[in-house]
C-alpha atoms as a printed R data frame, in Angstrom:
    type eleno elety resid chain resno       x       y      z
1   ATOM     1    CA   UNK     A     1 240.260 122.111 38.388
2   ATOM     2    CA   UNK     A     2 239.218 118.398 39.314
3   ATOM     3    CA   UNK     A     3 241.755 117.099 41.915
4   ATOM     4    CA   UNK     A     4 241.483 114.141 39.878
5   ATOM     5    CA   UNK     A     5 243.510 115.760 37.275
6   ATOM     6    CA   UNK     A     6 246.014 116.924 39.641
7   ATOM     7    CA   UNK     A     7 250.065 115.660 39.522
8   ATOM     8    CA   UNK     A     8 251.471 115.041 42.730
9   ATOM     9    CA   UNK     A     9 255.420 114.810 42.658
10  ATOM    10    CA   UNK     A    10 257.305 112.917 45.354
11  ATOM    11    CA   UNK     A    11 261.299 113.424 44.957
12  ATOM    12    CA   UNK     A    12 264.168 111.149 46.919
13  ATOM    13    CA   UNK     A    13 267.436 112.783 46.711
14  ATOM    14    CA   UNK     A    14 268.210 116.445 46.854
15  ATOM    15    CA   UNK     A    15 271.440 116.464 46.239
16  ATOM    16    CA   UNK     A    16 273.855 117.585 43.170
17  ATOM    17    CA   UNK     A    17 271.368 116.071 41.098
18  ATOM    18    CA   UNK     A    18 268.530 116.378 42.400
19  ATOM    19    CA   UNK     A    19 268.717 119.959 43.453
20  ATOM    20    CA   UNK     A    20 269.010 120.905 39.820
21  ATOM    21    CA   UNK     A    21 265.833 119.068 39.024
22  ATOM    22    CA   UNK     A    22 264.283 121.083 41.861
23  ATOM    23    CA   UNK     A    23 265.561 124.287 39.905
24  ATOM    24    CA   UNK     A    24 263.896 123.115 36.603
25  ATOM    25    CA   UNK     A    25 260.998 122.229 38.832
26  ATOM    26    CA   UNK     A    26 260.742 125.915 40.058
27  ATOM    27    CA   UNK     A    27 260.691 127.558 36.824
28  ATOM    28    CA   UNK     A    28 258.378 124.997 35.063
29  ATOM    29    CA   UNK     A    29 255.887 124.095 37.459
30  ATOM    30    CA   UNK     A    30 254.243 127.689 37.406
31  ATOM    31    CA   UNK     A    31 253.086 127.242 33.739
32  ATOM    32    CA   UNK     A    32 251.439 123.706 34.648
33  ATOM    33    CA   UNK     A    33 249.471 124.770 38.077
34  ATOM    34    CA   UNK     A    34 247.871 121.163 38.475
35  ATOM    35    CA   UNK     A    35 251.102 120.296 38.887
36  ATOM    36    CA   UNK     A    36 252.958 120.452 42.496
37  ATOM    37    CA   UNK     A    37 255.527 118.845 44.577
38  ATOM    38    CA   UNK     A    38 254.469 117.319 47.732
39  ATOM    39    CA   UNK     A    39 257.296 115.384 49.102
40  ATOM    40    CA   UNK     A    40 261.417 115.647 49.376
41  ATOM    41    CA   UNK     A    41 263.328 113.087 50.774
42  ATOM    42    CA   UNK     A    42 267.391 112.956 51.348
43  ATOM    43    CA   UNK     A    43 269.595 110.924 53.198
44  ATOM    44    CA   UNK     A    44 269.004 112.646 56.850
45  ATOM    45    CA   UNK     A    45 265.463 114.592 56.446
46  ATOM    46    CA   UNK     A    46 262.298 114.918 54.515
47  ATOM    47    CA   UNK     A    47 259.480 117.709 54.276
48  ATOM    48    CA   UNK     A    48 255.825 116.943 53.161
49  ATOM    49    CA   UNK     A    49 252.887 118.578 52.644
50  ATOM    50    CA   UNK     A    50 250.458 117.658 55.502
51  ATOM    51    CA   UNK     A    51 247.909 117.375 53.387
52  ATOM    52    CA   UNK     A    52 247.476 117.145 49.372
53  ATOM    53    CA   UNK     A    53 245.870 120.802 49.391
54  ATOM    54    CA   UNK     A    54 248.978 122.107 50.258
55  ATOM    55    CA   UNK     A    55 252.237 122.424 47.685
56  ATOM    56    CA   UNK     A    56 255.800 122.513 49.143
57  ATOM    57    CA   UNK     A    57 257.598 125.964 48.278
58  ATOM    58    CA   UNK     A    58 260.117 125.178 45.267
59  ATOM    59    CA   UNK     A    59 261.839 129.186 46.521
60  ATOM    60    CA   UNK     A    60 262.890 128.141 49.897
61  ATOM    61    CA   UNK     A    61 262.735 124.218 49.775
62  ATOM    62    CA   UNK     A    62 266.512 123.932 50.798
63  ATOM    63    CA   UNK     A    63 265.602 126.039 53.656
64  ATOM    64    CA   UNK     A    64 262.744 124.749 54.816
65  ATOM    65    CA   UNK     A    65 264.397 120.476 54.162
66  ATOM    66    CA   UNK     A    66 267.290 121.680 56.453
67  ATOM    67    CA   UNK     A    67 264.960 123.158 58.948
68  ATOM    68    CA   UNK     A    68 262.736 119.961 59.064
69  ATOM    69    CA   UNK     A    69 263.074 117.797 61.861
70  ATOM    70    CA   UNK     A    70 261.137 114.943 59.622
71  ATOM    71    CA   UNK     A    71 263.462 111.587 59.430
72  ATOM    72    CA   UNK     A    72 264.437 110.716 55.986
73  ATOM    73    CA   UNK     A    73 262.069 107.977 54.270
74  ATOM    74    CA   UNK     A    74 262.206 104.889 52.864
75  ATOM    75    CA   UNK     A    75 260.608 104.036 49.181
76  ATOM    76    CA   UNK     A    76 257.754 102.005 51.444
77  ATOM    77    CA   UNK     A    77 257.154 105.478 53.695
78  ATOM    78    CA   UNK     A    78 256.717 107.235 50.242
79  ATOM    79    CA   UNK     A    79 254.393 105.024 48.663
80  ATOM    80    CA   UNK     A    80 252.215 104.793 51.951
81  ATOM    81    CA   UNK     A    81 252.294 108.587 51.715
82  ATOM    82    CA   UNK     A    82 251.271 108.901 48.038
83  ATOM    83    CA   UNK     A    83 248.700 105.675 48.170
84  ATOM    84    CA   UNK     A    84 245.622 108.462 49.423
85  ATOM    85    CA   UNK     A    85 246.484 111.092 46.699
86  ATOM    86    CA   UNK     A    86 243.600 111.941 45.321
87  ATOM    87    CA   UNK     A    87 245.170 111.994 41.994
88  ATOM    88    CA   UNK     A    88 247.946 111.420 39.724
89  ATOM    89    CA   UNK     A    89 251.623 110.649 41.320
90  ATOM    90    CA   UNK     A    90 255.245 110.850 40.207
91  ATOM    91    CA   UNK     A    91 258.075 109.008 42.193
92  ATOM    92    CA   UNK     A    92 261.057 111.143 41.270
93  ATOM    93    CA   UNK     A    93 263.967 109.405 41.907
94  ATOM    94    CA   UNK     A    94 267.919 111.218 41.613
95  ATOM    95    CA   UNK     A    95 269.924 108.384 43.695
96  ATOM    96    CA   UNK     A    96 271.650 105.782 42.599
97  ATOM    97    CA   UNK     A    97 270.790 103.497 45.643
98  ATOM    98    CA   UNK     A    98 270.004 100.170 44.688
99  ATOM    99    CA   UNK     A    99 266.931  99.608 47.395
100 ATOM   100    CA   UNK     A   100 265.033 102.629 45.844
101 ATOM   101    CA   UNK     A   101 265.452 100.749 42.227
102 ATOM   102    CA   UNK     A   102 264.436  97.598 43.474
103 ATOM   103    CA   UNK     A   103 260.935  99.504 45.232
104 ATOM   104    CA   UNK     A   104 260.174 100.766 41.521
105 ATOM   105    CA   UNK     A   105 257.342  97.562 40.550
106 ATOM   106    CA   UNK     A   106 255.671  98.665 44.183
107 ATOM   107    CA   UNK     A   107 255.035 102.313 42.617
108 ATOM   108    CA   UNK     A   108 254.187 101.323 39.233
109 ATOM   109    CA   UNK     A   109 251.725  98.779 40.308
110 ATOM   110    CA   UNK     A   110 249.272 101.346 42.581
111 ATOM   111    CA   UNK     A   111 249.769 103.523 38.609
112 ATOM   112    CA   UNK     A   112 252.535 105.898 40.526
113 ATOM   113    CA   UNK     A   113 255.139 106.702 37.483
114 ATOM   114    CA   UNK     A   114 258.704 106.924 37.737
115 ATOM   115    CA   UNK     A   115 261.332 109.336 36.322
116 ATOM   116    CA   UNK     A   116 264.735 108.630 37.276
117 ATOM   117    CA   UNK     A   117 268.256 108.946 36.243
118 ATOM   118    CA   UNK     A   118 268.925 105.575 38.275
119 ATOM   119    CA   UNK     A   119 270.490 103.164 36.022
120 ATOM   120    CA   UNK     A   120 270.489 100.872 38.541
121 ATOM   121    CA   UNK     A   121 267.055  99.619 38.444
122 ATOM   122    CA   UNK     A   122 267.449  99.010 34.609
123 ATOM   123    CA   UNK     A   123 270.888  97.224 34.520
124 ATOM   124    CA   UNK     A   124 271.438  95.182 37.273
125 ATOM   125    CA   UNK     A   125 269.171  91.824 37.601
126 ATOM   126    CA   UNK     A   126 267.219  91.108 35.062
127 ATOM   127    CA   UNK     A   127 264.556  89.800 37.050
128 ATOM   128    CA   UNK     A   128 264.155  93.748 38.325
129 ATOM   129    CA   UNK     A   129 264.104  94.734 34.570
130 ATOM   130    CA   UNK     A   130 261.235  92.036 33.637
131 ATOM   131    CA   UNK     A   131 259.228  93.213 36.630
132 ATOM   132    CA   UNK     A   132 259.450  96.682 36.203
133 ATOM   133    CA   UNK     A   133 258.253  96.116 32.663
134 ATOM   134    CA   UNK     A   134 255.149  93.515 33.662
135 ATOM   135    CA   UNK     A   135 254.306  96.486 36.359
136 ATOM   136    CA   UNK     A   136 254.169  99.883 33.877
137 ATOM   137    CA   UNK     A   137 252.069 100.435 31.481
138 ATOM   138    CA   UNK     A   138 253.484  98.594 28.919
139 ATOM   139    CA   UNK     A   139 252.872  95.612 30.936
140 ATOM   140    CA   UNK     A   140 249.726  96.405 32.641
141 ATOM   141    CA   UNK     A   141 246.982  98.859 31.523
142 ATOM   142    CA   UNK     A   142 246.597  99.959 35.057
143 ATOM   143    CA   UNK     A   143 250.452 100.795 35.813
144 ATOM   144    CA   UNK     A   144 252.670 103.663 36.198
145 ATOM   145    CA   UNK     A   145 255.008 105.601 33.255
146 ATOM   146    CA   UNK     A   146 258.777 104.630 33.508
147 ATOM   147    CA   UNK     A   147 261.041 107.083 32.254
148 ATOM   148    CA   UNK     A   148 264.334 106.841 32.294
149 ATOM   149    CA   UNK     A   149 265.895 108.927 29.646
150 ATOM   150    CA   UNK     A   150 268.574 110.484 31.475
151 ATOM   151    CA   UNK     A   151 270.037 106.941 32.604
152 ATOM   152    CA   UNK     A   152 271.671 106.808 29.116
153 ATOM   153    CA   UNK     A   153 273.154 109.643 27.223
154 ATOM   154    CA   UNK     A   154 272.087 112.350 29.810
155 ATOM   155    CA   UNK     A   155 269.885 114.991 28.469
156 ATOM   156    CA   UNK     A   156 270.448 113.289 24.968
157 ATOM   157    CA   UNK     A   157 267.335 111.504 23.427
158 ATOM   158    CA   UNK     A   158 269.009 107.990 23.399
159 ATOM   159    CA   UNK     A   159 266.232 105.819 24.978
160 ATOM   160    CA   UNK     A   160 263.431 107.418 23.353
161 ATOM   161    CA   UNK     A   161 265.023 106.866 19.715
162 ATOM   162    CA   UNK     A   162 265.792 103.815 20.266
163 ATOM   163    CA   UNK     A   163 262.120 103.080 21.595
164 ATOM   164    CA   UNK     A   164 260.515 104.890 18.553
165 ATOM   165    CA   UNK     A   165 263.039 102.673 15.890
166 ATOM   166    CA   UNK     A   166 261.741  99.763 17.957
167 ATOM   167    CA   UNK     A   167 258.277 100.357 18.227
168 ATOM   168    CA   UNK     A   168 257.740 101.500 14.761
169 ATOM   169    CA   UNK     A   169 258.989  97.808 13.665
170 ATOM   170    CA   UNK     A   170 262.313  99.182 12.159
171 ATOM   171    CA   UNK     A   171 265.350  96.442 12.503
172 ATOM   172    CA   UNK     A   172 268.018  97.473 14.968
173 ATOM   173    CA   UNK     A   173 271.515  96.042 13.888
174 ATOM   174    CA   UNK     A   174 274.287  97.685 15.789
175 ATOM   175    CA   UNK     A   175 274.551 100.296 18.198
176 ATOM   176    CA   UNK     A   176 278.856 101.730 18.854
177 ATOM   177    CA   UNK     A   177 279.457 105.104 19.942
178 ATOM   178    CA   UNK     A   178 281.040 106.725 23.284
179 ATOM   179    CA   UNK     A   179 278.415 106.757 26.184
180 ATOM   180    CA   UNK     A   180 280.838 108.544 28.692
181 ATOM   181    CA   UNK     A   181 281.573 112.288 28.976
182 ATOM   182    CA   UNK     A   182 284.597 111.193 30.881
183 ATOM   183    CA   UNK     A   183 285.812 108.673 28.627
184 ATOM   184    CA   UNK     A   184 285.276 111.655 25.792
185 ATOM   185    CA   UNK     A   185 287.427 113.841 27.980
186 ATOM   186    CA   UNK     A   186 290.020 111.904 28.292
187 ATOM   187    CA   UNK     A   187 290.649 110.947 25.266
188 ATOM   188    CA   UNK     A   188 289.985 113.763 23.403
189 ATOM   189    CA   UNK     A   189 292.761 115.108 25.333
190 ATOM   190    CA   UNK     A   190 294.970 112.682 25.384
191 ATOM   191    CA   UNK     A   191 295.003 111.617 21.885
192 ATOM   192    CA   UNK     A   192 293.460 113.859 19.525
193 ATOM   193    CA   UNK     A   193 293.519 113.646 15.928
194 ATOM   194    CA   UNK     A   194 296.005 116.429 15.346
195 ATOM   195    CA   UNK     A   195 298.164 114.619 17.297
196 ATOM   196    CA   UNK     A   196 300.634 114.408 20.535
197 ATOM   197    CA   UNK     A   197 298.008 114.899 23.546
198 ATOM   198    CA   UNK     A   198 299.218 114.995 26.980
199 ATOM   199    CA   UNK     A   199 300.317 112.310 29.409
200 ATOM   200    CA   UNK     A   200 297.840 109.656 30.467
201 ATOM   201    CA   UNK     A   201 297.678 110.541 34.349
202 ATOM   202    CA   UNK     A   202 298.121 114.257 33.395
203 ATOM   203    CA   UNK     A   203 294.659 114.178 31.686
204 ATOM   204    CA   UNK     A   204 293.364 111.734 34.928
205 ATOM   205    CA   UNK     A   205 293.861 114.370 36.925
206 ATOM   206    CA   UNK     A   206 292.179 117.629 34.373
207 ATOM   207    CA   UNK     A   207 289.649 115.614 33.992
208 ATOM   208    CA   UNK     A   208 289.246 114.814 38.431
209 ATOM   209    CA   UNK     A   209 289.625 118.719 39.086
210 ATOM   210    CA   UNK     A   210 286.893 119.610 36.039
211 ATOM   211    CA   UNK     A   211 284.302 117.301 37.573
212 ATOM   212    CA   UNK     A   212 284.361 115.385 34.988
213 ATOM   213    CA   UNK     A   213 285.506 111.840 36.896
214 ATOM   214    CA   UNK     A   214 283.634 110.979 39.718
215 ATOM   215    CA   UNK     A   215 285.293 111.599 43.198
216 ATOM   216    CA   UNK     A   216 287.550 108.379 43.190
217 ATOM   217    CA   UNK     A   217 288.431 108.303 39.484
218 ATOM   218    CA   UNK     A   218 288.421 104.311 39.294
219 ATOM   219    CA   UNK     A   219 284.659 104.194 39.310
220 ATOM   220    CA   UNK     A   220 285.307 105.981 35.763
221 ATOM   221    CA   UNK     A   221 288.277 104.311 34.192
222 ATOM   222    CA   UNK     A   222 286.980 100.320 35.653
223 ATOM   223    CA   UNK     A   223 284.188 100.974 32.592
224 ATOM   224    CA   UNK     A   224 281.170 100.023 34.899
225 ATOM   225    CA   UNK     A   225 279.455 102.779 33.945
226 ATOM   226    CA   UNK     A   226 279.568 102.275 30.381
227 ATOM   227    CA   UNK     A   227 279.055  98.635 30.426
228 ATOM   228    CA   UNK     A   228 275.412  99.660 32.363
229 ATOM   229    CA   UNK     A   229 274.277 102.140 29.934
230 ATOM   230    CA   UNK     A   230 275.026  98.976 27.018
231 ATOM   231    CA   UNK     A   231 273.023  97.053 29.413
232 ATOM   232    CA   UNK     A   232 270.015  98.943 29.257
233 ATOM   233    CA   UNK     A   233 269.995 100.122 25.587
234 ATOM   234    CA   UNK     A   234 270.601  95.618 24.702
235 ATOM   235    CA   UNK     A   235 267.841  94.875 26.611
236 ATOM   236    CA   UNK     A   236 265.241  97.606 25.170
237 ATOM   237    CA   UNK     A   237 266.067  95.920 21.776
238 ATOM   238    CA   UNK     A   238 265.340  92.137 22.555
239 ATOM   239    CA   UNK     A   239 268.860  91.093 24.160
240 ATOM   240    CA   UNK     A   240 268.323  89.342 27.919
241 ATOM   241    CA   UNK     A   241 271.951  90.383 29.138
242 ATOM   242    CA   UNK     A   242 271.938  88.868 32.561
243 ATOM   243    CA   UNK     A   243 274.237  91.889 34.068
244 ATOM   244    CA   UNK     A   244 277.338  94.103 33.212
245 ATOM   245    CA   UNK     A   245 279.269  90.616 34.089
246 ATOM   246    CA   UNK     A   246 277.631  89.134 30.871
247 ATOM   247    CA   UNK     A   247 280.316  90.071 28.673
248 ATOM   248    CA   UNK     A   248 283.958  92.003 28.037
249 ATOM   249    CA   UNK     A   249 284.142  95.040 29.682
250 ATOM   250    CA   UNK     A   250 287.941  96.594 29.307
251 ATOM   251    CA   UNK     A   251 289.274  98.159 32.789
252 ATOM   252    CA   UNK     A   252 291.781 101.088 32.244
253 ATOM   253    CA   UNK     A   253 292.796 100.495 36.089
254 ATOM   254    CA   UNK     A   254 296.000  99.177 36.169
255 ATOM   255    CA   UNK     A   255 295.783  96.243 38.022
256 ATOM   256    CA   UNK     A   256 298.075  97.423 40.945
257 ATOM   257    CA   UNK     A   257 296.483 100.216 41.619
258 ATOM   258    CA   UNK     A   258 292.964  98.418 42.202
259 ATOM   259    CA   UNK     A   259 293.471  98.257 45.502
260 ATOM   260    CA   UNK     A   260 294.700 101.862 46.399
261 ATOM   261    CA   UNK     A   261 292.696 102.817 49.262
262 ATOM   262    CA   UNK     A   262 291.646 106.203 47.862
263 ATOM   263    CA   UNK     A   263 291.143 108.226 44.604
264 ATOM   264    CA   UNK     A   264 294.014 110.367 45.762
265 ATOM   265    CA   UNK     A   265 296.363 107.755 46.595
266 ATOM   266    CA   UNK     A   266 295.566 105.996 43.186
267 ATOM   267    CA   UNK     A   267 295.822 109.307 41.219
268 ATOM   268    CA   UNK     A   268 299.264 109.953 43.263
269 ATOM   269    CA   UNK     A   269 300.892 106.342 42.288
270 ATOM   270    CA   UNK     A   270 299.098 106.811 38.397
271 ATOM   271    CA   UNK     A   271 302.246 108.343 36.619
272 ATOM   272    CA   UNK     A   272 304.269 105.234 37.120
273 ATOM   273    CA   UNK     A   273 302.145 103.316 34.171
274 ATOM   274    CA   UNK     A   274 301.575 106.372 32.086
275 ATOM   275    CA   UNK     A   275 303.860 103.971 29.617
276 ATOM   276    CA   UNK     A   276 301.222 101.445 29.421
277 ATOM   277    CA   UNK     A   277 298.686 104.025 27.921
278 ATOM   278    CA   UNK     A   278 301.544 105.706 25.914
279 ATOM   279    CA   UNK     A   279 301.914 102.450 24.319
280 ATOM   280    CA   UNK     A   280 298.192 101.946 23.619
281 ATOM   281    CA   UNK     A   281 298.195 106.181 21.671
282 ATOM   282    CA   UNK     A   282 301.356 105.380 19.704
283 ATOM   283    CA   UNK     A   283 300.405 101.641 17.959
284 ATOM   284    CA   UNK     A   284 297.487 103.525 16.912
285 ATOM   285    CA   UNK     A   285 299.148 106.588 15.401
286 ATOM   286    CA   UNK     A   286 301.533 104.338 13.641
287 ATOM   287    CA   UNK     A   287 298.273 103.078 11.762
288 ATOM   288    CA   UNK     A   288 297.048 106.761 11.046
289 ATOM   289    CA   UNK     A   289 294.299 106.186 13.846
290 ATOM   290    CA   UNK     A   290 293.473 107.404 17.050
291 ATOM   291    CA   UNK     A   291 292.089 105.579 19.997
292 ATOM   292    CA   UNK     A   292 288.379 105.870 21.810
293 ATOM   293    CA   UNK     A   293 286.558 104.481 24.711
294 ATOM   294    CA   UNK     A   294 283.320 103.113 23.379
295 ATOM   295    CA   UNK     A   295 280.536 100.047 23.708
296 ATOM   296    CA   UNK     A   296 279.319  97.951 21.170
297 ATOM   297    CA   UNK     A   297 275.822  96.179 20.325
298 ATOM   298    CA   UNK     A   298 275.962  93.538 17.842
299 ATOM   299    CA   UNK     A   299 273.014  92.406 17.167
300 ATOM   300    CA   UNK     A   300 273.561  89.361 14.436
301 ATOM   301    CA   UNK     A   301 276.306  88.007 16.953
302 ATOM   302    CA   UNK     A   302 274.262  89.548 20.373
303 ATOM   303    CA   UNK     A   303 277.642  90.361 21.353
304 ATOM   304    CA   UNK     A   304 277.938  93.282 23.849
305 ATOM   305    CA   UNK     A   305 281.761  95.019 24.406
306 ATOM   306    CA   UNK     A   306 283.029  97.743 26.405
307 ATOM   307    CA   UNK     A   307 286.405  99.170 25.770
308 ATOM   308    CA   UNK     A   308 289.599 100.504 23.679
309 ATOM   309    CA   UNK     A   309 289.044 100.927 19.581
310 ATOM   310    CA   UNK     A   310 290.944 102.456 17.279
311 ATOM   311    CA   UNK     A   311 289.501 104.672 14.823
312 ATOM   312    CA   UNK     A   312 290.255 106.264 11.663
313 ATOM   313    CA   UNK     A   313 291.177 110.179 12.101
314 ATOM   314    CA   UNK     A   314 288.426 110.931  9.675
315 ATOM   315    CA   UNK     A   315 285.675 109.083 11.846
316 ATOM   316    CA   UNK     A   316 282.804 110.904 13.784
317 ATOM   317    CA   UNK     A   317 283.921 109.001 16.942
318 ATOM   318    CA   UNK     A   318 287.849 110.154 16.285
319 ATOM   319    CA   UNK     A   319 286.754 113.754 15.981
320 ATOM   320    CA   UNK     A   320 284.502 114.280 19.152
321 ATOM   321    CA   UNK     A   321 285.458 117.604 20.896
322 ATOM   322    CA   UNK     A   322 284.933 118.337 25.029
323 ATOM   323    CA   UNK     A   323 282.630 115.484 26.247
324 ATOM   324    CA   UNK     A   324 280.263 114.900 23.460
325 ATOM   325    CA   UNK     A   325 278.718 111.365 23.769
326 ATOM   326    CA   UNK     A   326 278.166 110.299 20.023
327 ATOM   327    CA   UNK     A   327 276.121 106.907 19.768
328 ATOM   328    CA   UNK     A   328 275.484 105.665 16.433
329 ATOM   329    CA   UNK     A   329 272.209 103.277 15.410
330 ATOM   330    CA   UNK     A   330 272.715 101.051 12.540
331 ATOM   331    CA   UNK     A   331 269.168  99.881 11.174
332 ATOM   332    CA   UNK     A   332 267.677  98.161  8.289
333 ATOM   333    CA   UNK     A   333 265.700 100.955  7.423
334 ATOM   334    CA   UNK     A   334 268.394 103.710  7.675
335 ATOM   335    CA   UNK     A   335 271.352 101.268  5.530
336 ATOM   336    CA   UNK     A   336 274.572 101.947  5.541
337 ATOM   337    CA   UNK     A   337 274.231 105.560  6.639
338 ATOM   338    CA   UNK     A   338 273.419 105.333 10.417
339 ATOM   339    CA   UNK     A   339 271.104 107.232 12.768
340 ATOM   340    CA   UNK     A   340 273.982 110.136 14.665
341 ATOM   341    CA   UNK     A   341 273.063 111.225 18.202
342 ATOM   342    CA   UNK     A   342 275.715 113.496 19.274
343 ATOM   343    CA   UNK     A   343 276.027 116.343 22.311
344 ATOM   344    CA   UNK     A   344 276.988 116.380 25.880
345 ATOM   345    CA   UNK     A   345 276.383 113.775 27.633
């Protein structure tokens, strides 16, 4: 086969994440043999290929990374590595570091595509966003693919629906639904339709030992995450939302505890607002509702919210189990009956 039609993958983080996509790698790559990976990168070490005849083993990678004495490398490093390929490349990026997103218009310009879970990149400045844009493909005939699926919805197909109702010239209206398997958690646990639930900092602290919340809880419950994942889904339909700053996003941190100095410290001093939350489940059960976590795109009023709503028991949103995401698009084209994405997110 041509080494022209050859894939060369580059990967930067091998952690949690990106070790599973090294897994997926392992059993995949054998059906597509122009396909290899030729480069991983973590926070202390790297292993390459030393030269693009040779293919990194995907058995004994961890092995073989921890045995490297190769300094880790910067996104510049990795592009001066892949610039000579002799082929196709793929930056593969599983960080959330905010350098790496900001290196992505270098790739896409020399025609490397990105894959990346990094919302980063596609909610912070908007200047980043535009550029990223102007420097793929759908800018420039002669850049890189951006995908970016997982940065929304996780394995769910958020983006690419929403790019197909786009493309395909149908009229996007409203998007509402809950974009956080935490948030689900929680809530589905602490106020579920049938009723009663636990206590608020009770269900904190399920949802910290299932690995649901990240390790300091806060970076959950202050709504951040949710408010980027709005960010990126208003600007692929038209909206130019400067940042997650742009508009209301609800914290669920009592303010008080903001400044506990660690996830365990702020879990530990939790219980004494449990009230505050109690408060929140019971005006809403006195209306026959339930409350939920969820963001908002409103497209008549460009309004973008993150936070509490109550719903009716009998709504999808009210009757999520687990951590199901569920993210509803409202269109002209499918009325009053919306297009349902729903599964774990």
């Amino acid at each position: 086969m041509s080494k022209a039609n050859q894939v060369y993958i580059a990967v930067i983080g091998a952690g949690g994440v990106g070790r599973h996509f090294l897994t997926q790698c392992s059993h995949l790559l054998p059906r597509y043999p122009h396909a290899s990976v030729v480069l991983i990168s973590r926070s202390n070490r790297s292993l390459r290929v030393p030269s693009f005849n040779h293919t990194l083993s995907l058995s004994t990678w961890e092995q073989d990374l921890s045995a490297s004495d190769s300094p880790a490398l910067s996104p510049s490093d990795i592009l001066e590595f892949l610039s000579p390929a002799p082929g196709k490349c793929v930056f593969v990026d599983n960080t959330c570091n905010q350098d790496v997103a900001a290196s992505y218009p270098s790739f896409l310009k020399k025609g490397i595509s990105i894959v990346t879970p990094n919302k980063k990149a596609f909610s912070s400045d908007l200047g980043l966003w535009q550029l990223i844009l102007e420097s793929s493909d759908r800018g420039n005939a002669q850049g890189g693919l951006v995908y970016h699926e997982s940065s929304v919805g996780a394995g769910l197909p958020i983006i690419s629906t929403l790019r197909d109702l786009v493309d395909t010239g149908d009229e996007i209206q409203r998007i509402e639904g809950v974009f956080s398997g935490t948030m689900s958690f929680l809530f589905n646990n602490f106020a579920p339709v049938e009723g009663k639930g636990g206590k608020w900092s009770d269900d904190v602290t399920k949802a910290k030992n299932a690995g649901y919340t990240e390790p300091d809880p806060r970076d959950d419950l202050n709504g951040a995450d949710v408010a980027r994942k709005l960010v990126i889904l208003a600007r692929i339909v038209g909206l130019q939302i400067e940042s997650i700053n742009s508009f209301p996003v609800q914290s669920l941190i009592p303010k008080e505890l903001e400044q506990c100095e660690s996830g365990d410290e702020f879990l530990e001093k939790l219980p004494t607002y449990d009230g505050d939350m109690e408060k929140v489940k019971t005006e809403a059960e006195g209306k026959g509702k339930v409350v939920r976590f969820v963001g908002s795109i409103d497209m008549a009023s460009k309004q973008v919210k993150v936070g509490l709503e109550e719903f009716d028991k009998g709504h999808p949103i009210a009757g999520l189990k687990g951590s199901d995401n569920i993210i509803s698009f409202y269109t002209k084209r499918y009325g009053s009956n919306p297009l349902v994405i729903q599964g774990a997110g």
